[in-house]
PDB file of C-alpha atoms in Angstrom:
ATOM      1  CA  MET A   7      72.921  34.641 -23.509  1.00 48.00           C
ATOM      2  CA  GLY A   8      70.244  34.976 -20.758  1.00 49.00           C
ATOM      3  CA  GLU A   9      68.123  31.773 -22.948  1.00 49.00           C
ATOM      4  CA  LYS A  10      71.533  29.735 -22.895  1.00 50.00           C
ATOM      5  CA  ARG A  11      72.216  29.665 -18.612  1.00 47.00           C
ATOM      6  CA  GLU A  12      68.543  29.120 -18.549  1.00 46.00           C
ATOM      7  CA  LYS A  13      68.704  25.894 -20.951  1.00 52.00           C
ATOM      8  CA  ASP A  14      72.715  24.818 -19.155  1.00 55.00           C
ATOM      9  CA  ASN A  15      70.950  25.145 -15.838  1.00 54.00           C
ATOM     10  CA  PRO A  16      67.951  24.271 -15.101  1.00 63.00           C
ATOM     11  CA  LYS A  17      68.089  23.652 -11.196  1.00 67.00           C
ATOM     12  CA  GLY A  18      65.988  27.278 -10.403  1.00 62.00           C
ATOM     13  CA  LEU A  19      63.507  25.768 -12.589  1.00 65.00           C
ATOM     14  CA  ILE A  20      62.975  21.883 -10.800  1.00 68.00           C
ATOM     15  CA  MET A  21      63.246  23.462  -7.307  1.00 60.00           C
ATOM     16  CA  LEU A  22      60.552  25.761  -7.804  1.00 59.00           C
ATOM     17  CA  LEU A  23      58.521  22.713  -9.032  1.00 64.00           C
ATOM     18  CA  ILE A  24      59.484  19.828  -6.160  1.00 66.00           C
ATOM     19  CA  VAL A  25      58.634  22.798  -4.238  1.00 55.00           C
ATOM     20  CA  LEU A  26      55.520  23.723  -6.465  1.00 54.00           C
ATOM     21  CA  ALA A  27      55.113  19.311  -5.797  1.00 55.00           C
ATOM     22  CA  LEU A  28      55.362  19.390  -2.442  1.00 51.00           C
ATOM     23  CA  VAL A  29      52.486  21.803  -1.378  1.00 48.00           C
ATOM     24  CA  PHE A  30      50.197  20.251  -3.925  1.00 50.00           C
ATOM     25  CA  ILE A  31      50.035  17.250  -2.062  1.00 50.00           C
ATOM     26  CA  GLY A  32      50.044  18.576   1.348  1.00 45.00           C
ATOM     27  CA  ILE A  33      53.963  18.267   2.967  1.00 39.00           C
ATOM     28  CA  PRO A  34      54.051  21.392   5.007  1.00 38.00           C
ATOM     29  CA  ILE A  35      57.214  23.674   4.100  1.00 35.00           C
ATOM     30  CA  ALA A  36      57.545  25.417   7.428  1.00 32.00           C
ATOM     31  CA  HIS A  37      55.682  25.050  10.198  1.00 33.00           C
ATOM     32  CA  SER A  38      53.786  27.147  12.884  1.00 34.00           C
ATOM     33  CA  ASN A  39      50.454  27.250  15.638  1.00 44.00           C
ATOM     34  CA  SER A  40      48.520  27.741  12.534  1.00 46.00           C
ATOM     35  CA  GLU A  41      48.434  26.653   8.993  1.00 50.00           C
ATOM     36  CA  GLU A  42      46.503  26.354   6.331  1.00 50.00           C
ATOM     37  CA  HIS A  43      46.180  23.486   3.509  1.00 50.00           C
ATOM     38  CA  HIS A  44      43.617  23.265   1.004  1.00 54.00           C
ATOM     39  CA  GLY A  45      40.534  25.237   2.972  1.00 66.00           C
ATOM     40  CA  ARG A  46      41.535  23.427   6.560  1.00 80.00           C
ATOM     41  CA  THR A  47      42.778  25.638   8.920  1.00 89.00           C
ATOM     42  CA  VAL A  48      45.249  23.527  11.721  1.00 92.00           C
ATOM     43  CA  TYR A  49      45.211  24.521  15.112  1.00 92.00           C
ATOM     44  CA  SER A  50      48.151  22.944  17.120  1.00 92.00           C
ATOM     45  CA  THR A  51      47.311  23.058  20.565  1.00 92.00           C
ATOM     46  CA  SER A  52      49.044  22.891  24.206  1.00 90.00           C
ATOM     47  CA  TRP A  53      45.637  21.459  26.328  1.00 95.00           C
ATOM     48  CA  SER A  54      46.197  19.106  28.933  1.00 96.00           C
ATOM     49  CA  GLU A  55      44.636  17.805  32.320  1.00 95.00           C
ATOM     50  CA  GLU A  56      45.289  15.458  34.655  1.00 93.00           C
ATOM     51  CA  LYS A  57      42.599  13.956  37.129  1.00 88.00           C
ATOM     52  CA  ALA A  58      43.162  11.198  39.500  1.00 84.00           C
ATOM     53  CA  GLY A  59      45.209   9.543  36.990  1.00 88.00           C
ATOM     54  CA  ALA A  60      43.214   9.842  33.826  1.00 91.00           C
ATOM     55  CA  ILE A  61      45.547  12.004  31.654  1.00 95.00           C
ATOM     56  CA  THR A  62      43.043  13.714  29.017  1.00 96.00           C
ATOM     57  CA  ALA A  63      44.696  15.999  25.931  1.00 97.00           C
ATOM     58  CA  ILE A  64      43.717  17.847  23.267  1.00 97.00           C
ATOM     59  CA  ASP A  65      46.898  18.507  20.567  1.00 94.00           C
ATOM     60  CA  ARG A  66      44.988  19.624  17.717  1.00 95.00           C
ATOM     61  CA  VAL A  67      41.923  21.307  16.314  1.00 96.00           C
ATOM     62  CA  GLU A  68      41.412  21.496  12.732  1.00 94.00           C
ATOM     63  CA  LEU A  69      38.489  23.701  10.530  1.00 91.00           C
ATOM     64  CA  TYR A  70      37.256  23.259   7.151  1.00 84.00           C
ATOM     65  CA  ARG A  71      34.430  23.516   5.239  1.00 74.00           C
ATOM     66  CA  THR A  72      32.292  19.865   4.063  1.00 69.00           C
ATOM     67  CA  GLU A  73      32.670  18.370   0.509  1.00 61.00           C
ATOM     68  CA  LYS A  74      28.619  19.876   0.847  1.00 56.00           C
ATOM     69  CA  ILE A  75      26.151  20.882   2.968  1.00 54.00           C
ATOM     70  CA  VAL A  76      24.463  18.996   5.501  1.00 54.00           C
ATOM     71  CA  ASP A  77      21.577  19.247   8.334  1.00 55.00           C
ATOM     72  CA  GLY A  78      19.813  22.818   7.189  1.00 55.00           C
ATOM     73  CA  GLY A  79      23.211  25.115   6.360  1.00 51.00           C
ATOM     74  CA  TYR A  80      25.618  23.515   7.775  1.00 49.00           C
ATOM     75  CA  ASP A  81      29.031  23.343   5.880  1.00 74.00           C
ATOM     76  CA  HIS A  82      31.940  24.061   8.279  1.00 87.00           C
ATOM     77  CA  GLU A  83      33.050  21.317  10.357  1.00 91.00           C
ATOM     78  CA  LEU A  84      35.593  21.406  13.282  1.00 95.00           C
ATOM     79  CA  ALA A  85      37.528  18.985  14.516  1.00 96.00           C
ATOM     80  CA  VAL A  86      39.730  18.470  17.946  1.00 97.00           C
ATOM     81  CA  SER A  87      42.083  15.661  18.253  1.00 97.00           C
ATOM     82  CA  PHE A  88      41.582  13.570  22.001  1.00 97.00           C
ATOM     83  CA  ARG A  89      43.918  11.942  24.024  1.00 97.00           C
ATOM     84  CA  ILE A  90      43.330   9.759  26.535  1.00 97.00           C
ATOM     85  CA  GLU A  91      45.392   7.664  28.503  1.00 97.00           C
ATOM     86  CA  ASN A  92      44.650   5.449  31.705  1.00 96.00           C
ATOM     87  CA  THR A  93      47.007   5.418  34.046  1.00 95.00           C
ATOM     88  CA  THR A  94      45.261   4.003  37.510  1.00 91.00           C
ATOM     89  CA  GLY A  95      44.038   0.528  38.605  1.00 91.00           C
ATOM     90  CA  HIS A  96      40.923   0.422  36.910  1.00 92.00           C
ATOM     91  CA  SER A  97      38.903   1.656  34.245  1.00 93.00           C
ATOM     92  CA  ILE A  98      37.713   5.174  33.139  1.00 94.00           C
ATOM     93  CA  TYR A  99      34.731   6.207  31.291  1.00 93.00           C
ATOM     94  CA  ALA A 100      34.965   9.293  29.054  1.00 94.00           C
ATOM     95  CA  THR A 101      32.595  10.102  25.747  1.00 93.00           C
ATOM     96  CA  PRO A 102      33.931  13.189  24.455  1.00 95.00           C
ATOM     97  CA  GLU A 103      32.532  12.131  21.017  1.00 94.00           C
ATOM     98  CA  GLU A 104      28.858  12.990  22.935  1.00 94.00           C
ATOM     99  CA  GLY A 105      30.214  16.160  23.724  1.00 96.00           C
ATOM    100  CA  MET A 106      28.987  19.822  23.079  1.00 97.00           C
ATOM    101  CA  LEU A 107      30.823  22.835  21.885  1.00 97.00           C
ATOM    102  CA  ILE A 108      30.198  26.338  22.273  1.00 96.00           C
ATOM    103  CA  ILE A 109      31.474  29.247  20.021  1.00 95.00           C
ATOM    104  CA  GLY A 110      30.627  32.783  21.570  1.00 91.00           C
ATOM    105  CA  LYS A 111      26.787  32.081  22.079  1.00 91.00           C
ATOM    106  CA  ALA A 112      26.341  28.864  19.526  1.00 93.00           C
ATOM    107  CA  GLN A 113      26.278  25.818  21.485  1.00 95.00           C
ATOM    108  CA  MET A 114      26.638  22.941  18.889  1.00 96.00           C
ATOM    109  CA  ASN A 115      26.583  18.211  19.175  1.00 97.00           C
ATOM    110  CA  ALA A 116      29.113  16.442  19.012  1.00 96.00           C
ATOM    111  CA  ASP A 117      28.450  14.682  15.233  1.00 93.00           C
ATOM    112  CA  PRO A 118      28.783  10.805  16.639  1.00 91.00           C
ATOM    113  CA  SER A 119      27.940   9.574  13.134  1.00 90.00           C
ATOM    114  CA  THR A 120      30.837  11.497  12.056  1.00 91.00           C
ATOM    115  CA  SER A 121      33.803  11.530  15.112  1.00 94.00           C
ATOM    116  CA  ASP A 122      35.537   8.283  15.707  1.00 95.00           C
ATOM    117  CA  ASN A 123      34.081   5.987  17.732  1.00 93.00           C
ATOM    118  CA  PHE A 124      37.253   5.931  20.872  1.00 94.00           C
ATOM    119  CA  GLY A 125      35.004   6.977  23.841  1.00 91.00           C
ATOM    120  CA  GLY A 126      33.378   4.617  26.425  1.00 92.00           C
ATOM    121  CA  GLU A 127      35.414   2.062  28.988  1.00 94.00           C
ATOM    122  CA  ILE A 128      39.060   2.704  29.154  1.00 95.00           C
ATOM    123  CA  LEU A 129      41.049  -0.106  30.390  1.00 95.00           C
ATOM    124  CA  SER A 130      43.800   0.550  32.967  1.00 95.00           C
ATOM    125  CA  GLY A 131      47.345   1.605  31.553  1.00 96.00           C
ATOM    126  CA  ALA A 132      45.269   1.898  27.834  1.00 97.00           C
ATOM    127  CA  ILE A 133      45.327   4.538  25.017  1.00 97.00           C
ATOM    128  CA  SER A 134      42.462   5.971  23.796  1.00 97.00           C
ATOM    129  CA  GLU A 135      43.036   8.547  20.769  1.00 97.00           C
ATOM    130  CA  GLY A 136      40.679   9.878  18.114  1.00 97.00           C
ATOM    131  CA  LYS A 137      39.163  13.124  16.511  1.00 97.00           C
ATOM    132  CA  VAL A 138      35.472  14.945  17.828  1.00 97.00           C
ATOM    133  CA  ARG A 139      33.701  16.240  15.460  1.00 96.00           C
ATOM    134  CA  PHE A 140      31.080  19.203  15.289  1.00 95.00           C
ATOM    135  CA  GLN A 141      29.344  20.919  12.175  1.00 91.00           C
ATOM    136  CA  LEU A 142      29.335  24.415  12.289  1.00 90.00           C
ATOM    137  CA  LYS A 143      25.924  26.431  12.088  1.00 84.00           C
ATOM    138  CA  ASP A 144      26.144  28.688   9.195  1.00 79.00           C
ATOM    139  CA  ASN A 145      25.970  31.958  10.778  1.00 79.00           C
ATOM    140  CA  ILE A 146      29.559  31.388  12.864  1.00 84.00           C
ATOM    141  CA  ASP A 147      31.944  34.024  11.281  1.00 84.00           C
ATOM    142  CA  LEU A 148      35.047  31.380  11.263  1.00 82.00           C
ATOM    143  CA  SER A 149      37.606  33.913  10.970  1.00 82.00           C
ATOM    144  CA  ALA A 150      36.598  35.015  14.032  1.00 86.00           C
ATOM    145  CA  ILE A 151      36.902  32.422  15.548  1.00 91.00           C
ATOM    146  CA  LYS A 152      39.734  32.732  19.084  1.00 92.00           C
ATOM    147  CA  LYS A 153      38.575  30.368  21.482  1.00 95.00           C
ATOM    148  CA  ILE A 154      36.416  27.167  22.004  1.00 97.00           C
ATOM    149  CA  ARG A 155      34.363  25.862  24.765  1.00 97.00           C
ATOM    150  CA  LEU A 156      34.155  21.826  25.136  1.00 98.00           C
ATOM    151  CA  SER A 157      32.247  20.030  27.681  1.00 97.00           C
ATOM    152  CA  TRP A 158      31.650  16.239  28.341  1.00 96.00           C
ATOM    153  CA  ASN A 159      31.305  13.569  30.568  1.00 92.00           C
ATOM    154  CA  GLN A 160      34.695  11.658  31.685  1.00 91.00           C
ATOM    155  CA  SER A 161      34.453   9.565  35.035  1.00 88.00           C
ATOM    156  CA  HIS A 162      37.605   8.521  36.931  1.00 76.00           C
ATOM    157  CA  GLY A 163      35.791   5.666  38.984  1.00 67.00           C
ATOM    158  CA  LYS A 164      32.451   3.868  39.068  1.00 63.00           C
ATOM    159  CA  THR A 165      31.149   6.686  41.816  1.00 62.00           C
ATOM    160  CA  ASN A 166      32.917   9.616  40.443  1.00 68.00           C
ATOM    161  CA  SER A 167      31.538  10.748  37.175  1.00 76.00           C
ATOM    162  CA  GLU A 168      32.267  14.506  36.421  1.00 84.00           C
ATOM    163  CA  LYS A 169      31.824  17.057  33.127  1.00 89.00           C
ATOM    164  CA  TYR A 170      34.634  18.620  32.008  1.00 93.00           C
ATOM    165  CA  ASP A 171      33.979  22.417  30.817  1.00 96.00           C
ATOM    166  CA  ILE A 172      37.188  23.854  29.075  1.00 96.00           C
ATOM    167  CA  THR A 173      38.581  26.493  27.094  1.00 96.00           C
ATOM    168  CA  VAL A 174      40.953  25.849  24.527  1.00 96.00           C
ATOM    169  CA  ASN A 175      42.453  29.338  22.859  1.00 93.00           C
ATOM    170  CA  LEU A 176      42.960  29.150  19.029  1.00 91.00           C
ATOM    171  CA  GLU A 177      46.444  30.754  18.354  1.00 76.00           C
ATOM    172  CA  LYS A 178      47.916  31.850  15.141  1.00 63.00           C
TER     173      LYS A 178
END
């Protein structure tokens, strides 16, 4: 009798197949501060700062394994999503894709060849967005990363250049 009901009412099986299909193609079913998709951990962050009319924000950090080992043993990558809005009456200059990442005591330079090309001169009224990528050293314990420190240069005028040096918490 149980077999007849399964054949007559395949809704449960159809629902299971739909959920598996959504997970397989990467559509998240539930949201949280951190999500893991196919070996990639995504952290939602809310760091932002306004300085002299330039609004800089980091809303996402991704940690994942790269396709191949590159540059002497690096096989993990960290990507930081930046958004820089220029609300001043003049151009600003920002170079996060030339910045540095510090995890624990390990310091790594950004990888300009794989980072998005979104920095440089940002005209008044413009928004520039992109990802800065860092190849992680192989001695970093990925499961122990709770915060990252980022450093880059950004100017808010022709002579008002400063170095950003911030810490972003990665909470699950």
